[in-house]
mmCIF file of C-alpha atoms and ligand atoms in Angstrom:
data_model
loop_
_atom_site.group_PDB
_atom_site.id
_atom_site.type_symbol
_atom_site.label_atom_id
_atom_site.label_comp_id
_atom_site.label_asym_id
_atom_site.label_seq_id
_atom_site.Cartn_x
_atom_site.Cartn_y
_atom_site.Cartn_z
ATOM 1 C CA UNK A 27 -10.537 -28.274 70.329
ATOM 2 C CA UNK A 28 -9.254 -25.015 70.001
ATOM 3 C CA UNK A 29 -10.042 -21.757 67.340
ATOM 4 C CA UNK A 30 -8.676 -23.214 64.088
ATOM 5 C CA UNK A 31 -8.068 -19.737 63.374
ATOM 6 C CA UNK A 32 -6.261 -19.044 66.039
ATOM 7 C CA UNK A 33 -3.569 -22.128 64.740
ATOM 8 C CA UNK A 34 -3.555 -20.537 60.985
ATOM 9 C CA UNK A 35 -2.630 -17.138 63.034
ATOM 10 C CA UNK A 36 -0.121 -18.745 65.163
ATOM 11 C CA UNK A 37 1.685 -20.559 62.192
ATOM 12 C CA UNK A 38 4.373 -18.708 60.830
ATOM 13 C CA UNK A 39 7.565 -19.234 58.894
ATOM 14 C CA UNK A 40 9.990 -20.065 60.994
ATOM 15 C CA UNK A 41 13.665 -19.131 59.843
ATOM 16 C CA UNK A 42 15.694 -19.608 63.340
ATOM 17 C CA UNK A 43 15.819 -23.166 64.378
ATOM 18 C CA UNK A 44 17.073 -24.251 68.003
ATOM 19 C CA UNK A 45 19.395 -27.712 67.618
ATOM 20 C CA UNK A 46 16.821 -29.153 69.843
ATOM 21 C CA UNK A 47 15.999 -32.749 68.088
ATOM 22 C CA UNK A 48 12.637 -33.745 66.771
ATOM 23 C CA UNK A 49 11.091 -36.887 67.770
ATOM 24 C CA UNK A 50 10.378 -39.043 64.503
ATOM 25 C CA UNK A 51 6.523 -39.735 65.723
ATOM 26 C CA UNK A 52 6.512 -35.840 65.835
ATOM 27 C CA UNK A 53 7.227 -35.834 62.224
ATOM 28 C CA UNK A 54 4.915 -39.365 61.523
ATOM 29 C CA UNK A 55 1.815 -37.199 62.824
ATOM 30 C CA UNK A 56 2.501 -34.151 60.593
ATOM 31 C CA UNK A 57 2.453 -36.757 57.540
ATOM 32 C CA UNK A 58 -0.445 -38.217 58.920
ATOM 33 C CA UNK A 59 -1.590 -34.305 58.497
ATOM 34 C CA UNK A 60 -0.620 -34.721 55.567
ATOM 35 C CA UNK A 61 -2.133 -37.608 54.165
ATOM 36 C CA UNK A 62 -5.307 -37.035 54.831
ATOM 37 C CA UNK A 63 -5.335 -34.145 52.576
ATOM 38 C CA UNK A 64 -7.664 -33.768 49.672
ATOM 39 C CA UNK A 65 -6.200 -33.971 46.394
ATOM 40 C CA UNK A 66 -8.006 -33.869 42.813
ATOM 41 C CA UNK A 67 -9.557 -37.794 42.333
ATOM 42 C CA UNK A 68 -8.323 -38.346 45.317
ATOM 43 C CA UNK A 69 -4.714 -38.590 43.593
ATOM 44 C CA UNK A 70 -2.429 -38.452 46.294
ATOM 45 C CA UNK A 71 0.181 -37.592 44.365
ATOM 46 C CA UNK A 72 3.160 -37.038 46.716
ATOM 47 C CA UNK A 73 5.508 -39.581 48.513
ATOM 48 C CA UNK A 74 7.552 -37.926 51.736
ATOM 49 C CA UNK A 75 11.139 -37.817 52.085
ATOM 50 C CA UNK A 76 11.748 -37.341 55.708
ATOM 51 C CA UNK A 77 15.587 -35.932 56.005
ATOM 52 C CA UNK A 78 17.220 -36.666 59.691
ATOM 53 C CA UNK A 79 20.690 -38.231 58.970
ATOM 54 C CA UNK A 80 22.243 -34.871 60.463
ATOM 55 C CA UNK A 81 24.754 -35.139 57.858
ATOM 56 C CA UNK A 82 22.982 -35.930 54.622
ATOM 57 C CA UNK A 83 20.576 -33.195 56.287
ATOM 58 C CA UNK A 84 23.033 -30.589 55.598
ATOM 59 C CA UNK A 85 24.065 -31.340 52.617
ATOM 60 C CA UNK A 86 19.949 -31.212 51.253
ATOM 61 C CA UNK A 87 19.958 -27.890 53.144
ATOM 62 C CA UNK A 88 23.248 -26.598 51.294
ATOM 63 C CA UNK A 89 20.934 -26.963 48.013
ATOM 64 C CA UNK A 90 18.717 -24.560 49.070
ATOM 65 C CA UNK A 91 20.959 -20.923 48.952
ATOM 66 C CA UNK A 92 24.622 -20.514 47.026
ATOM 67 C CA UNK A 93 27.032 -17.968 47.487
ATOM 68 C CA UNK A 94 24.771 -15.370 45.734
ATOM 69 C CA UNK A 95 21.541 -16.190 46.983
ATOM 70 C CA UNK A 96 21.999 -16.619 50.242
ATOM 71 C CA UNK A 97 18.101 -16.139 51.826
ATOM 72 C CA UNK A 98 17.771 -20.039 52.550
ATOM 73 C CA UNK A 99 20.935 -20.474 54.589
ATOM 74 C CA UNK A 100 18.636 -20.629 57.835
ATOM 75 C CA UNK A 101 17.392 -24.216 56.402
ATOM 76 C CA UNK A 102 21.093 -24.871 57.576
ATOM 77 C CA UNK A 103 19.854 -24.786 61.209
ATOM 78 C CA UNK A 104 16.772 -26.972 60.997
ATOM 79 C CA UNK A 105 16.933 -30.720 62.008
ATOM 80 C CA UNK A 106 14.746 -32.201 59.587
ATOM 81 C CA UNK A 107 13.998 -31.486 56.052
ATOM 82 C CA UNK A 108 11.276 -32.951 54.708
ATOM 83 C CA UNK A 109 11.222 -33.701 50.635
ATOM 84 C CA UNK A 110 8.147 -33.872 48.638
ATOM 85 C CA UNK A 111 8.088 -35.521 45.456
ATOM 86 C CA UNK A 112 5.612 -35.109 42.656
ATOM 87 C CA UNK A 113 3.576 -38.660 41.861
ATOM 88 C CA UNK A 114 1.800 -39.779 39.227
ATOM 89 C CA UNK A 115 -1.963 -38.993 39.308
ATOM 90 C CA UNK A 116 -4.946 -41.146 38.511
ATOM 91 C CA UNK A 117 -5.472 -41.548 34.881
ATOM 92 C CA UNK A 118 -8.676 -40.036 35.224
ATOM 93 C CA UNK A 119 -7.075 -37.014 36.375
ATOM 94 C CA UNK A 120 -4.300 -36.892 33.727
ATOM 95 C CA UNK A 121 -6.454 -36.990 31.519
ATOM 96 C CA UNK A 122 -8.512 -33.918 33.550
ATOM 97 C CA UNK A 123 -5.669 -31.707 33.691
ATOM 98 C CA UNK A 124 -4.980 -32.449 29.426
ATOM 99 C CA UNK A 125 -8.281 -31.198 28.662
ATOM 100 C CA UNK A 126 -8.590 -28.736 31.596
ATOM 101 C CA UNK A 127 -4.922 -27.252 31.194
ATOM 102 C CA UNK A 128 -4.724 -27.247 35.130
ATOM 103 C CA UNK A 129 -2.005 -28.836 37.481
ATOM 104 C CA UNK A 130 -3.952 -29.809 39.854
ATOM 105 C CA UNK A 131 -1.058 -32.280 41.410
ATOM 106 C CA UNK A 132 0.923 -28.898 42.058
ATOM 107 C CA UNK A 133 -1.825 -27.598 44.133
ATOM 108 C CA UNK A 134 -2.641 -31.424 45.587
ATOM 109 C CA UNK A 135 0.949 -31.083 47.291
ATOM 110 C CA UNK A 136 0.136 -26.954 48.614
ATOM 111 C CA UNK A 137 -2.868 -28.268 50.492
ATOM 112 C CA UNK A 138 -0.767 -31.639 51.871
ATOM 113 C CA UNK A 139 2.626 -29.040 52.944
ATOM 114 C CA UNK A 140 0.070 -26.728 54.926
ATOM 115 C CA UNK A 141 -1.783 -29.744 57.049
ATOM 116 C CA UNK A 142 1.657 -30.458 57.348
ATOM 117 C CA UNK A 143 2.935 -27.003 58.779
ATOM 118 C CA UNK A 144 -0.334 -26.677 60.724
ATOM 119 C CA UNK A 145 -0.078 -29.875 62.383
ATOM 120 C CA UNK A 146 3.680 -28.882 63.116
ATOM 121 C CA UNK A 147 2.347 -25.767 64.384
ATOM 122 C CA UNK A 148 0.262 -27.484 66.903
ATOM 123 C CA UNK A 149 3.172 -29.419 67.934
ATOM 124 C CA UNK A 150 5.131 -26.563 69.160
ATOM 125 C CA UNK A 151 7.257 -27.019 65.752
ATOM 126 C CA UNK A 152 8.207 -24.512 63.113
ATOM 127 C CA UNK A 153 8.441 -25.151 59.472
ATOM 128 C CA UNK A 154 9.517 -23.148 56.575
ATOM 129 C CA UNK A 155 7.710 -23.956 52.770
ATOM 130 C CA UNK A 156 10.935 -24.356 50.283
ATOM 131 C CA UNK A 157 10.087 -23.550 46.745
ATOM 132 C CA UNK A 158 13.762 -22.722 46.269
ATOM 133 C CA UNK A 159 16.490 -25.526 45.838
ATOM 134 C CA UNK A 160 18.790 -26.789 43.387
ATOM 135 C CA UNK A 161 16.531 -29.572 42.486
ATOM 136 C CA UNK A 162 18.795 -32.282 40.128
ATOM 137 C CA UNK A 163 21.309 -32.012 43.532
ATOM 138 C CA UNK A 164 18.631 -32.975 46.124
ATOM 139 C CA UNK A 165 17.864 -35.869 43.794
ATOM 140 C CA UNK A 166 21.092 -37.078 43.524
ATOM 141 C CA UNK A 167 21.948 -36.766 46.797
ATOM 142 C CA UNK A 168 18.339 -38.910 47.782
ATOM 143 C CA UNK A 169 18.520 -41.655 44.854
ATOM 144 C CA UNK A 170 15.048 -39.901 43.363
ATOM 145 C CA UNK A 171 14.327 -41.522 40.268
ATOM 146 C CA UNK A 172 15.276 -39.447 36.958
ATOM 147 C CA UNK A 173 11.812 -39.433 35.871
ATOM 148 C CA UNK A 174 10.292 -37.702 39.187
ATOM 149 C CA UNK A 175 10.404 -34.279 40.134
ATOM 150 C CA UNK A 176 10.262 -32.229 43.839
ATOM 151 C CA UNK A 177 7.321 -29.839 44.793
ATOM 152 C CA UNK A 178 8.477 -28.789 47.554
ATOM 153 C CA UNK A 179 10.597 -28.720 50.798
ATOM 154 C CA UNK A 180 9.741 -27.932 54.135
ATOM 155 C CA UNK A 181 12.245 -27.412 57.007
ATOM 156 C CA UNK A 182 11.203 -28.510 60.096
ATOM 157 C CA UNK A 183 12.762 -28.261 63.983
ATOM 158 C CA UNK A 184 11.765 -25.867 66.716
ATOM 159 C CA UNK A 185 11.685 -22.489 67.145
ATOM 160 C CA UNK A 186 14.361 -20.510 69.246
ATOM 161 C CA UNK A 187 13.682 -19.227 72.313
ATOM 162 C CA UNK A 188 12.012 -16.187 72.364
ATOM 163 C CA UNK A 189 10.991 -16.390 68.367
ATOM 164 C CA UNK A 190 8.732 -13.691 67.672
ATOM 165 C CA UNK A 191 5.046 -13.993 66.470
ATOM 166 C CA UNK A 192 5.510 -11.826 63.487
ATOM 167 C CA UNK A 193 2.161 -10.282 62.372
ATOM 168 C CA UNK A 194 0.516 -11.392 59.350
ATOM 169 C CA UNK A 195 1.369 -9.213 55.774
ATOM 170 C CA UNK A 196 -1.711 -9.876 53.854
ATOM 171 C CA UNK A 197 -3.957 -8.298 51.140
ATOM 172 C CA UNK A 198 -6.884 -6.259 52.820
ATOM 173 C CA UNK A 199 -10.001 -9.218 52.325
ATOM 174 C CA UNK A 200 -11.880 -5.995 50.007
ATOM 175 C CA UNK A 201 -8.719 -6.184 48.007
ATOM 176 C CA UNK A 202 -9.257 -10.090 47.409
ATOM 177 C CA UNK A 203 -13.099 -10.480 47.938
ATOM 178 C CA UNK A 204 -16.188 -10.144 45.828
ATOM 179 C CA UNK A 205 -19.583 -10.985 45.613
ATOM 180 C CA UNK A 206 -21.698 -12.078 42.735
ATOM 181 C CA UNK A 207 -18.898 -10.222 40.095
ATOM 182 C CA UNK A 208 -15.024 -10.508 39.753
HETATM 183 C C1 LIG B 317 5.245 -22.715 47.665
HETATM 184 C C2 LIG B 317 6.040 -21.916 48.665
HETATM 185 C C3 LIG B 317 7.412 -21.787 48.530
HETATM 186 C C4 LIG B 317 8.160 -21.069 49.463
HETATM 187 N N1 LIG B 317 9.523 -21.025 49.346
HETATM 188 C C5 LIG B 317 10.243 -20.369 50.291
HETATM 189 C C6 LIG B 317 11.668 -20.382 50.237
HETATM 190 O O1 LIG B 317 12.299 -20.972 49.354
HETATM 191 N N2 LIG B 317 12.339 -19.713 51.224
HETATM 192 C C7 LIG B 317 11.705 -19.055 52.250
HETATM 193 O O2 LIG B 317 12.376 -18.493 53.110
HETATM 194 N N3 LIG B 317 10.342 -19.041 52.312
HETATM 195 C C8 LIG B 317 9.606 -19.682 51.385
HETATM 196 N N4 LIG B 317 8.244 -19.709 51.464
HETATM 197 C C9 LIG B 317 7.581 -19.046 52.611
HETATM 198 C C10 LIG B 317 6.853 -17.749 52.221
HETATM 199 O O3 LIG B 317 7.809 -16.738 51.992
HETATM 200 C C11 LIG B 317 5.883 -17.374 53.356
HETATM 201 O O4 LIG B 317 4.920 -18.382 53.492
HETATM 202 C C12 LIG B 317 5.180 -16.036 53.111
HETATM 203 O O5 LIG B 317 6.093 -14.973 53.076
HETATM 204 C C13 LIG B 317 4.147 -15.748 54.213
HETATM 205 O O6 LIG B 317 4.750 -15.734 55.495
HETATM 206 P P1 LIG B 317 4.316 -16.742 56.656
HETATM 207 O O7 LIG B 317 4.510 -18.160 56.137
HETATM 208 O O8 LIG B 317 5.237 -16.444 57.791
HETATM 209 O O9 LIG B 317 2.883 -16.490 56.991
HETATM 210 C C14 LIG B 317 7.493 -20.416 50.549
HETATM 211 C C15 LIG B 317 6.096 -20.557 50.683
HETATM 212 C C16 LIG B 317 5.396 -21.302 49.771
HETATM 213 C C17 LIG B 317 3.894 -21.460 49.977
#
């Protein structure tokens, strides 16, 4: 096994996608990734949307920018889009997040999309997290229940040749890091 950190360096977000396709069992073992996540209870409170039909593809992907805000027009390129919806949690943990005043399904679905992207990563694949989309659209376009909302997006397809291994823009860890005190 390789430096774990070495994959968490290595993943990036990937915004130039070659048209080269992605094998489905590429995508089944990032969702495996994926679904062995923790979640609060042990929830589980996502279902996976995996978007391939190159034509209902594009049409997801045209949800994502508009003619003003245009900095999502690179999911255009990618292959696959994957969809994630929000699912009901455990009572126990409804009832949790009343008292608590915490979303924990929100952050359930962060730590599922990154075993995702770093199991992509691994693959040689590139993925992009999409917060951004015009969500009522997507759901028409995939039958999603009324009732059900999306996290979360990620485009997924590899890299073009020669894609650069940007370097990381992060807080400085004594900006973020404290001992003992806030
Ligand atoms: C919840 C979430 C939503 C995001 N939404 C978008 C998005 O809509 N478009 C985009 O280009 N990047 C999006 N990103 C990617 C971030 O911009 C990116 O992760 C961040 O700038 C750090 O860069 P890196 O992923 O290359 O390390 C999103 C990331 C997360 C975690």
């Amino acid at each position: 096994m390789g430096d774990f950190l070495d994959l968490v360096k290595h993943r990036q977000s990937t915004r130039k996608y070659s048209d080269r396709p992605v094998a489905r069992e590429h995508i089944l073992k990032c969702i495996e990734a994926a679904r062995l996540a923790p979640s609060a209870s042990n929830s589980q409170p996502w279902k996976f949307i995996v978007v391939d039909n190159p034509e209902l593809k594009l049409q997801v992907s045209k949800r994502t920018y508009d003619s003003v805000l245009k900095f999502n027009k690179f999911v255009d390129q990618a292959p696959v889009i994957i969809v994630i919806t929000l699912e009901k949690e455990k009572a126990v943990t409804r009832l949790g997040r009343a008292v608590k005043n915490k979303e924990w399904r929100l952050m359930d679905v962060g730590i599922a999309a990154e075993h995702f992207c770093l199991q992509a990563d691994e693959l040689g694949l590139g993925t992009c997290m999409i917060g951004w989309f015009y969500e009522k659209e997507v759901k028409d376009l995939l039958s999603i229940p009324k009732e059900k909302s999306i996290a979360l997006m990620i485009s997924v397809g590899y890299p073009v040749e020669g894609y650069r291994i940007r370097g990381k823009s992060r807080k400085k860890p004594e900006d973020i890091i404290s001992y003992n005190k806030y």
